[in-house]
Amino acid sequence: MRIRYLLFSSLLVGASCAAVSAYAQQTSPDPQAQTPQTAAPSSGGQQQGQAPPPAPPATPQPLPNPSMTAPLQTAAPPHTFNAGPVGQVAITGILSGMGLTQSDWVPGDKPTHWDLSNGQIFLQKTTGWWQFYLQGGAYNLPVLGTPFLSTGDTIRAFYGPLPEGYLKLGKGNFSVEVGALPTLIGAEYTFSFENMNVERGLLWNQENAVNRGVQVNGSIGHLSASVSWNDGFYSNRYTWVTGTLSYAFNSSNTLAFVGGGNLGQTAFTTVATPKQNNSDIYNVIYTYSHKSWMIQPYFQYTTVPTNTKIGVAQGASTRGGAVLLNYNFKHGISLAGRGEYISSTGSLSDGAVNLLYGPGSGAYSITLTPTYQKQGFFIRGDFSLVEAVSSTAGAVFGPAGLNCTQPRGLLEAGFMF
């Protein structure tokens, strides 16, 4: 317990200092600042009285939200309209469907599925001291090594038809966000189109995804930080604190330390609020992004404490690591890959909670995702394999839960606008 609070304190103190420093930097005048002087006319180059050549138009950039890694991106420039007293508002969206085939499915699942993967609209104001972001529509959250859940059931069981939406108040490099926010935890985002691969990985399945709460952000120089008070795994109990502290060595290399946990205990579970809602989670994430490459290795540690009220007679922890990478070829073609391993502690004999495929089990996974995007159209496929190790009989794959391997193929296609 003492180690837990020391880790929390170190992360939160660092994040808070960065946020306060950013705010102070924005609100205090710089004593070294000077009024710029008028430049003397040059004797060479451009002739006197001749207008300089027009600058080339800037390349349109996608909006900052929803956050996306690679290779997909929303429309650039985005569609905008004048919303009267609100000001200029941008609107983008996605419409996509997917088909999945798999072997060794568990009882209640099927060998093939077809469904809508995304039918979402993103509405946002990105200028001024107050801004907002609204994300609404249909979505699916496919995850490696777990039974497929239909899009309709996903919306009902998880975050409803408005999964994310928040108000942002900011000045310079300091901001405060309030609402349903994307989590600070982990290296993979929540929705399929935001990630290199269509399906989320094994490590992601131990993390929270959407938090309702308040988040403070700040940056100064190469250092940036965020601190959030929220409801963890969508529990509607505001006992979680998360934070991230990252340092950008240059435009291509960033190192981030992430941590969070439940400072209390939740005595209930749902699909969106599993036993992991009482956990602590820590990440170390390194990101390299330069030209055609994006490479992101990360380490994760989680611990779930004993809580007999929700059936956890003996707590357990997980340790895992993953490498995510993407390479962009020419003509809109790219190839993404993910390799990961995760293990859990405990045993069946000591009654430890099952966090994977039985107490004390582990698993490997590998995923390859070729993608083609031409303007607003995209098509991509996931080819994945999950291998469970040290598993419990009856808790893995196949009709009797005895098969330790599950291959899958998934095709997603649609439009981003």
Coordinates of C-alpha atoms in Angstrom, one line a residue:
M1 CA 0.0 0.0 0.0
R2 CA 2.8 2.4 0.8
I3 CA 4.5 1.7 -2.5
R4 CA 1.2 2.3 -4.3
Y5 CA 0.8 5.8 -2.8
L6 CA 4.4 6.7 -3.4
L7 CA 4.0 5.9 -7.0
F8 CA 0.8 7.9 -7.2
S9 CA 2.3 10.8 -5.4
S10 CA 5.4 10.9 -7.6
L11 CA 3.4 10.9 -10.8
L12 CA 0.8 13.3 -9.7
V13 CA 3.3 15.8 -8.2
G14 CA 5.3 15.8 -11.4
A15 CA 2.1 16.2 -13.5
S16 CA 0.8 19.0 -11.3
C17 CA 4.1 20.9 -11.3
A18 CA 4.1 20.8 -15.1
A19 CA 0.5 22.0 -15.3
V20 CA 1.0 24.8 -12.8
S21 CA 4.2 25.9 -14.6
A22 CA 2.4 26.0 -17.9
Y23 CA -0.3 28.2 -16.4
A24 CA 2.1 30.5 -14.8
Q25 CA 4.1 30.8 -18.0
Q26 CA 0.9 31.9 -19.9
T27 CA -0.3 34.4 -17.3
S28 CA 3.0 36.1 -16.4
P29 CA 4.7 38.6 -18.7
D30 CA 8.2 37.7 -19.8
P31 CA 10.6 40.4 -18.5
Q32 CA 13.1 39.6 -21.3
A33 CA 10.5 40.2 -24.0
Q34 CA 11.2 43.2 -26.2
T35 CA 9.2 45.1 -28.9
P36 CA 10.4 43.8 -32.2
Q37 CA 12.2 46.4 -34.4
T38 CA 11.5 47.2 -38.0
A39 CA 13.9 45.4 -40.2
A40 CA 16.2 47.5 -42.4
P41 CA 15.6 47.2 -46.1
S42 CA 17.8 44.6 -47.8
S43 CA 20.2 45.7 -50.5
G44 CA 20.1 42.4 -52.4
G45 CA 17.6 39.7 -53.4
Q46 CA 14.1 41.0 -53.9
Q47 CA 14.1 44.3 -55.9
Q48 CA 12.6 47.4 -54.2
G49 CA 8.9 47.8 -54.9
Q50 CA 8.5 44.3 -56.2
A51 CA 6.0 42.1 -54.4
P52 CA 7.4 38.9 -52.9
P53 CA 6.1 35.6 -54.5
P54 CA 3.1 34.1 -52.8
A55 CA 3.8 31.4 -50.2
P56 CA 2.6 28.0 -51.1
P57 CA -0.7 27.0 -49.4
A58 CA -0.3 25.0 -46.2
T59 CA -1.1 21.3 -46.4
P60 CA -4.6 20.7 -44.7
Q61 CA -4.3 18.9 -41.4
P62 CA -6.8 16.6 -39.7
L63 CA -8.4 17.8 -36.5
P64 CA -6.8 16.8 -33.2
N65 CA -9.9 14.8 -32.2
P66 CA -10.6 12.0 -32.3
S67 CA -7.1 11.0 -31.4
M68 CA -5.6 8.6 -33.9
T69 CA -2.2 6.9 -34.3
A70 CA -1.8 5.5 -37.9
P71 CA -2.5 4.9 -40.7
L72 CA -6.1 6.2 -41.0
Q73 CA -7.0 9.9 -40.6
T74 CA -10.2 11.9 -40.8
A75 CA -11.0 14.4 -43.5
A76 CA -8.5 17.2 -44.1
P77 CA -9.6 20.0 -44.3
P78 CA -12.7 19.2 -42.1
H79 CA -16.2 20.3 -43.0
T80 CA -17.1 23.5 -41.1
F81 CA -20.2 25.6 -40.6
N82 CA -21.0 28.8 -38.7
A83 CA -23.0 28.0 -35.6
G84 CA -24.0 31.6 -34.8
P85 CA -23.1 32.5 -31.2
V86 CA -21.1 29.3 -30.8
G87 CA -18.8 30.3 -33.7
Q88 CA -17.1 28.0 -36.3
V89 CA -17.9 24.3 -35.7
A90 CA -16.2 21.4 -37.6
I91 CA -17.9 18.1 -38.4
T92 CA -16.3 14.9 -39.5
G93 CA -17.3 11.2 -39.3
I94 CA -16.9 7.6 -40.2
L95 CA -19.1 4.9 -41.7
S96 CA -17.6 1.4 -41.8
G97 CA -18.6 -2.3 -41.7
M98 CA -16.6 -5.4 -40.9
G99 CA -16.7 -9.2 -41.3
L100 CA -14.9 -11.7 -39.0
T101 CA -14.1 -15.3 -39.2
Q102 CA -12.4 -17.4 -36.5
S103 CA -11.8 -21.0 -35.3
D104 CA -12.1 -22.4 -31.8
W105 CA -14.9 -20.1 -30.9
V106 CA -16.4 -20.5 -27.4
P107 CA -20.0 -21.6 -26.7
G108 CA -22.4 -18.7 -27.4
D109 CA -20.1 -17.3 -30.1
K110 CA -20.1 -18.1 -33.9
P111 CA -17.5 -18.9 -36.5
T112 CA -18.4 -15.8 -38.6
H113 CA -19.8 -12.3 -37.9
W114 CA -20.9 -9.4 -40.1
D115 CA -21.7 -6.0 -38.5
L116 CA -21.5 -2.3 -38.6
S117 CA -18.1 -1.4 -37.0
N118 CA -18.6 2.4 -36.9
G119 CA -21.3 4.9 -37.8
Q120 CA -20.2 8.0 -35.9
I121 CA -20.2 11.8 -36.2
F122 CA -17.6 14.0 -34.5
L123 CA -18.6 17.6 -33.8
Q124 CA -16.1 20.0 -32.3
K125 CA -15.1 23.6 -31.8
T126 CA -11.3 23.9 -31.8
T127 CA -10.7 27.7 -31.4
G128 CA -11.1 30.2 -28.6
W129 CA -10.8 29.9 -24.8
W130 CA -13.7 27.5 -24.6
Q131 CA -14.1 24.5 -26.9
F132 CA -16.1 21.3 -27.0
Y133 CA -16.0 17.8 -28.5
L134 CA -19.0 15.5 -29.1
Q135 CA -18.8 12.0 -30.5
G136 CA -22.0 10.1 -31.2
G137 CA -23.3 7.1 -33.1
A138 CA -22.8 3.3 -33.4
Y139 CA -19.5 1.5 -32.7
N140 CA -18.0 -1.9 -32.0
L141 CA -15.1 -2.8 -29.8
P142 CA -13.6 -6.1 -31.1
V143 CA -10.8 -7.5 -28.9
L144 CA -8.4 -10.4 -29.4
G145 CA -9.1 -13.6 -27.5
T146 CA -12.6 -12.7 -26.4
P147 CA -16.1 -13.6 -27.8
F148 CA -17.5 -11.2 -30.4
L149 CA -20.2 -8.8 -29.2
S150 CA -22.7 -7.3 -31.7
T151 CA -22.7 -3.6 -32.3
G152 CA -26.1 -3.2 -30.8
D153 CA -25.1 -5.1 -27.6
T154 CA -21.8 -3.2 -27.4
I155 CA -23.6 0.2 -27.3
R156 CA -26.1 -1.0 -24.7
A157 CA -23.4 -2.7 -22.5
F158 CA -20.7 0.0 -22.6
Y159 CA -21.0 3.7 -23.3
G160 CA -24.3 4.3 -25.0
P161 CA -24.8 6.3 -28.3
L162 CA -22.7 9.3 -27.0
P163 CA -19.5 7.6 -25.8
E164 CA -17.4 10.7 -25.6
G165 CA -18.2 14.4 -25.1
Y166 CA -16.6 17.1 -23.1
L167 CA -16.1 20.9 -22.6
K168 CA -12.6 22.3 -22.7
L169 CA -11.5 25.5 -21.1
G170 CA -8.0 26.7 -21.9
K171 CA -5.4 29.4 -22.2
G172 CA -2.2 28.8 -24.0
N173 CA -0.6 25.5 -22.9
F174 CA -3.0 25.0 -20.0
S175 CA -6.5 23.5 -20.2
V176 CA -9.2 21.8 -18.2
E177 CA -11.6 19.3 -19.7
V178 CA -14.9 18.1 -18.1
G179 CA -17.1 15.3 -19.4
A180 CA -16.8 11.8 -20.8
L181 CA -13.1 11.7 -21.7
P182 CA -10.8 9.2 -23.4
T183 CA -8.6 7.4 -20.9
L184 CA -5.0 8.4 -20.2
I185 CA -4.1 4.7 -19.7
G186 CA -2.4 2.5 -22.3
A187 CA -1.0 2.9 -25.8
E188 CA -4.1 1.8 -27.8
Y189 CA -7.2 3.9 -28.2
T190 CA -10.8 2.8 -27.7
F191 CA -12.3 2.7 -31.2
S192 CA -11.1 0.6 -34.2
F193 CA -10.5 3.5 -36.6
E194 CA -8.1 5.2 -34.1
N195 CA -5.6 2.4 -34.0
M196 CA -3.1 0.6 -36.3
N197 CA -5.0 -2.7 -35.9
V198 CA -8.8 -3.2 -36.1
E199 CA -9.0 -5.3 -33.0
R200 CA -7.6 -4.2 -29.6
G201 CA -4.9 -6.3 -28.0
L202 CA -4.5 -8.4 -24.8
L203 CA -3.0 -5.6 -22.8
W204 CA -5.7 -3.2 -23.8
N205 CA -8.3 -5.6 -22.3
Q206 CA -6.9 -4.9 -18.8
E207 CA -7.3 -1.1 -19.1
N208 CA -10.2 1.3 -18.8
A209 CA -11.3 3.2 -22.0
V210 CA -13.8 6.0 -21.3
N211 CA -13.7 8.0 -18.1
R212 CA -16.3 10.5 -16.8
G213 CA -14.6 13.2 -14.8
V214 CA -12.3 16.2 -14.9
Q215 CA -8.9 16.4 -16.5
V216 CA -6.2 19.1 -16.2
N217 CA -3.5 19.4 -18.9
G218 CA -0.3 21.4 -19.2
S219 CA 2.9 21.6 -21.0
I220 CA 6.2 23.5 -20.7
G221 CA 9.1 23.1 -23.1
H222 CA 9.5 19.4 -23.9
L223 CA 7.5 18.3 -20.9
S224 CA 3.7 17.7 -20.9
A225 CA 1.4 16.3 -18.2
S226 CA -2.2 15.5 -17.5
V227 CA -4.0 14.6 -14.2
S228 CA -7.6 13.3 -14.1
W229 CA -10.2 12.6 -11.4
N230 CA -12.7 10.2 -12.8
D231 CA -14.9 7.0 -12.5
G232 CA -12.3 4.5 -13.8
F233 CA -14.1 1.7 -15.7
Y234 CA -17.3 3.7 -16.2
S235 CA -18.4 2.9 -12.7
N236 CA -20.1 6.3 -11.9
R237 CA -18.1 6.3 -8.7
Y238 CA -15.5 9.1 -8.7
T239 CA -12.7 7.4 -6.8
W240 CA -10.1 7.0 -9.6
V241 CA -7.1 9.3 -10.2
T242 CA -4.9 8.9 -13.3
G243 CA -2.0 10.8 -14.6
T244 CA 0.6 10.9 -17.4
L245 CA 4.0 12.6 -17.6
S246 CA 5.8 12.6 -21.0
Y247 CA 9.0 14.1 -22.3
A248 CA 9.6 14.8 -26.0
F249 CA 13.3 14.4 -26.7
N250 CA 12.6 15.8 -30.2
S251 CA 9.9 15.7 -32.9
S252 CA 10.4 11.9 -33.4
N253 CA 11.0 10.5 -29.9
T254 CA 8.8 10.6 -26.8
L255 CA 8.8 8.8 -23.5
A256 CA 5.7 8.7 -21.3
F257 CA 5.0 7.4 -17.7
V258 CA 1.4 6.7 -17.0
G259 CA -0.4 5.6 -13.8
G260 CA -3.7 5.4 -12.2
G261 CA -5.9 3.5 -9.8
N262 CA -9.0 3.3 -7.6
L263 CA -8.4 5.1 -4.3
G264 CA -11.4 3.3 -2.9
Q265 CA -13.2 0.0 -3.6
T266 CA -16.3 -0.7 -5.9
A267 CA -18.6 -3.4 -4.7
F268 CA -20.3 -4.2 -8.0
T269 CA -19.4 -5.3 -11.5
T270 CA -21.0 -4.9 -15.0
V271 CA -19.7 -5.5 -18.5
A272 CA -18.3 -2.0 -18.6
T273 CA -17.2 -2.1 -15.0
P274 CA -15.4 -5.4 -14.4
K275 CA -13.3 -6.5 -11.4
Q276 CA -10.4 -4.5 -12.8
N277 CA -12.2 -1.3 -11.7
N278 CA -10.5 -1.8 -8.3
S279 CA -7.1 -2.1 -9.9
D280 CA -4.0 0.0 -10.2
I281 CA -2.4 0.3 -13.7
Y282 CA 1.1 1.6 -14.7
N283 CA 2.6 2.1 -18.2
V284 CA 5.9 3.1 -19.6
I285 CA 5.4 4.0 -23.3
Y286 CA 8.1 5.0 -25.8
T287 CA 7.0 6.4 -29.2
Y288 CA 9.1 6.8 -32.3
S289 CA 7.5 8.5 -35.3
H290 CA 9.5 9.7 -38.3
K291 CA 8.7 9.8 -42.0
S292 CA 7.1 6.5 -42.9
W293 CA 7.7 4.7 -39.6
M294 CA 5.8 4.6 -36.3
I295 CA 7.1 2.3 -33.6
Q296 CA 5.7 2.1 -30.1
P297 CA 6.9 -0.4 -27.5
Y298 CA 5.4 -0.3 -24.0
F299 CA 5.3 -2.1 -20.7
Q300 CA 2.3 -2.5 -18.4
Y301 CA 1.7 -3.6 -14.9
T302 CA -1.7 -4.0 -13.2
T303 CA -2.9 -5.3 -9.8
V304 CA -6.4 -6.3 -8.7
P305 CA -6.9 -6.4 -4.9
T306 CA -8.9 -8.9 -2.9
N307 CA -12.6 -7.9 -2.6
T308 CA -15.0 -10.7 -1.5
K309 CA -18.0 -8.5 -2.2
I310 CA -17.4 -9.0 -6.0
G311 CA -16.1 -12.5 -5.7
V312 CA -12.3 -11.8 -5.6
A313 CA -11.2 -14.1 -2.8
Q314 CA -7.5 -13.6 -3.7
G315 CA -6.1 -10.7 -5.7
A316 CA -3.7 -11.0 -8.6
S317 CA -1.6 -8.9 -11.0
T318 CA -0.6 -8.9 -14.6
R319 CA 2.6 -7.9 -16.4
G320 CA 2.9 -7.4 -20.1
G321 CA 4.7 -5.9 -22.9
A322 CA 3.8 -5.0 -26.5
V323 CA 5.4 -3.5 -29.6
L324 CA 3.1 -1.7 -32.1
L325 CA 4.5 -0.6 -35.4
N326 CA 3.3 0.8 -38.7
Y327 CA 5.0 1.5 -42.0
N328 CA 3.5 3.7 -44.8
F329 CA 4.3 2.7 -48.3
K330 CA 3.4 4.7 -51.3
H331 CA 0.0 5.1 -52.9
G332 CA -2.0 4.9 -49.6
I333 CA -0.8 1.4 -48.7
S334 CA 0.5 0.7 -45.2
L335 CA 1.3 -2.3 -43.0
A336 CA 0.8 -2.4 -39.2
G337 CA 1.9 -5.1 -36.8
R338 CA 1.5 -5.8 -33.1
G339 CA 3.2 -8.4 -30.9
E340 CA 2.5 -8.8 -27.2
Y341 CA 2.8 -11.0 -24.2
I342 CA 1.0 -10.8 -20.9
S343 CA 1.1 -13.0 -17.8
S344 CA -0.9 -13.1 -14.6
T345 CA -0.1 -14.2 -11.0
G346 CA -1.9 -16.6 -8.7
S347 CA -3.1 -20.2 -9.0
L348 CA -6.3 -22.2 -9.0
S349 CA -5.4 -23.7 -5.6
D350 CA -5.2 -20.4 -3.8
G351 CA -8.4 -19.1 -5.3
A352 CA -6.8 -16.1 -7.2
V353 CA -9.0 -14.0 -9.5
N354 CA -9.0 -15.0 -13.2
L355 CA -7.6 -12.1 -15.2
L356 CA -6.8 -14.0 -18.4
Y357 CA -7.4 -17.7 -19.2
G358 CA -7.4 -19.0 -15.6
P359 CA -5.4 -17.9 -12.5
G360 CA -1.7 -17.8 -13.3
S361 CA -2.1 -18.0 -17.0
G362 CA -0.5 -16.0 -19.8
A363 CA -0.9 -15.4 -23.5
Y364 CA 0.9 -14.3 -26.6
S365 CA -0.6 -12.6 -29.6
I366 CA 0.5 -11.4 -33.0
T367 CA -1.5 -9.3 -35.4
L368 CA -0.8 -8.0 -39.0
T369 CA -2.9 -5.3 -40.6
P370 CA -2.4 -4.2 -44.2
T371 CA -4.4 -1.1 -45.1
Y372 CA -5.3 0.9 -48.2
Q373 CA -6.7 4.4 -48.0
K374 CA -7.6 6.6 -50.9
Q375 CA -8.9 10.0 -49.8
G376 CA -12.1 9.2 -47.8
F377 CA -12.2 5.4 -48.6
F378 CA -10.3 2.8 -46.7
I379 CA -10.1 -1.0 -46.5
R380 CA -7.9 -3.1 -44.2
G381 CA -7.6 -6.6 -42.8
D382 CA -6.6 -8.1 -39.4
F383 CA -4.8 -11.4 -39.4
S384 CA -4.3 -12.4 -35.7
L385 CA -3.3 -15.4 -33.6
V386 CA -3.6 -15.7 -29.8
E387 CA -1.8 -18.5 -27.9
A388 CA -2.7 -19.1 -24.2
V389 CA 0.0 -20.6 -21.9
S390 CA -0.3 -22.1 -18.4
S391 CA -4.1 -21.9 -18.8
T392 CA -6.9 -23.6 -16.9
A393 CA -8.8 -26.4 -18.6
G394 CA -12.2 -25.1 -19.6
A395 CA -11.2 -21.4 -19.6
V396 CA -9.6 -21.1 -23.0
F397 CA -11.0 -21.6 -26.6
G398 CA -13.1 -24.2 -28.4
P399 CA -16.4 -25.8 -27.3
A400 CA -14.9 -27.3 -24.2
G401 CA -12.5 -24.5 -23.4
L402 CA -9.5 -26.8 -24.0
N403 CA -7.9 -25.4 -27.1
C404 CA -5.0 -22.9 -26.4
T405 CA -4.9 -21.3 -29.9
Q406 CA -7.3 -19.0 -31.7
P407 CA -6.6 -17.6 -35.2
R408 CA -8.8 -14.9 -36.6
G409 CA -9.3 -13.0 -39.9
L410 CA -11.2 -9.7 -40.0
L411 CA -11.9 -7.3 -42.9
E412 CA -13.1 -3.7 -42.3
A413 CA -14.0 -1.2 -45.0
G414 CA -15.7 2.2 -45.1
F415 CA -15.5 5.9 -45.5
M416 CA -14.0 8.7 -43.3
F417 CA -15.4 12.2 -44.1

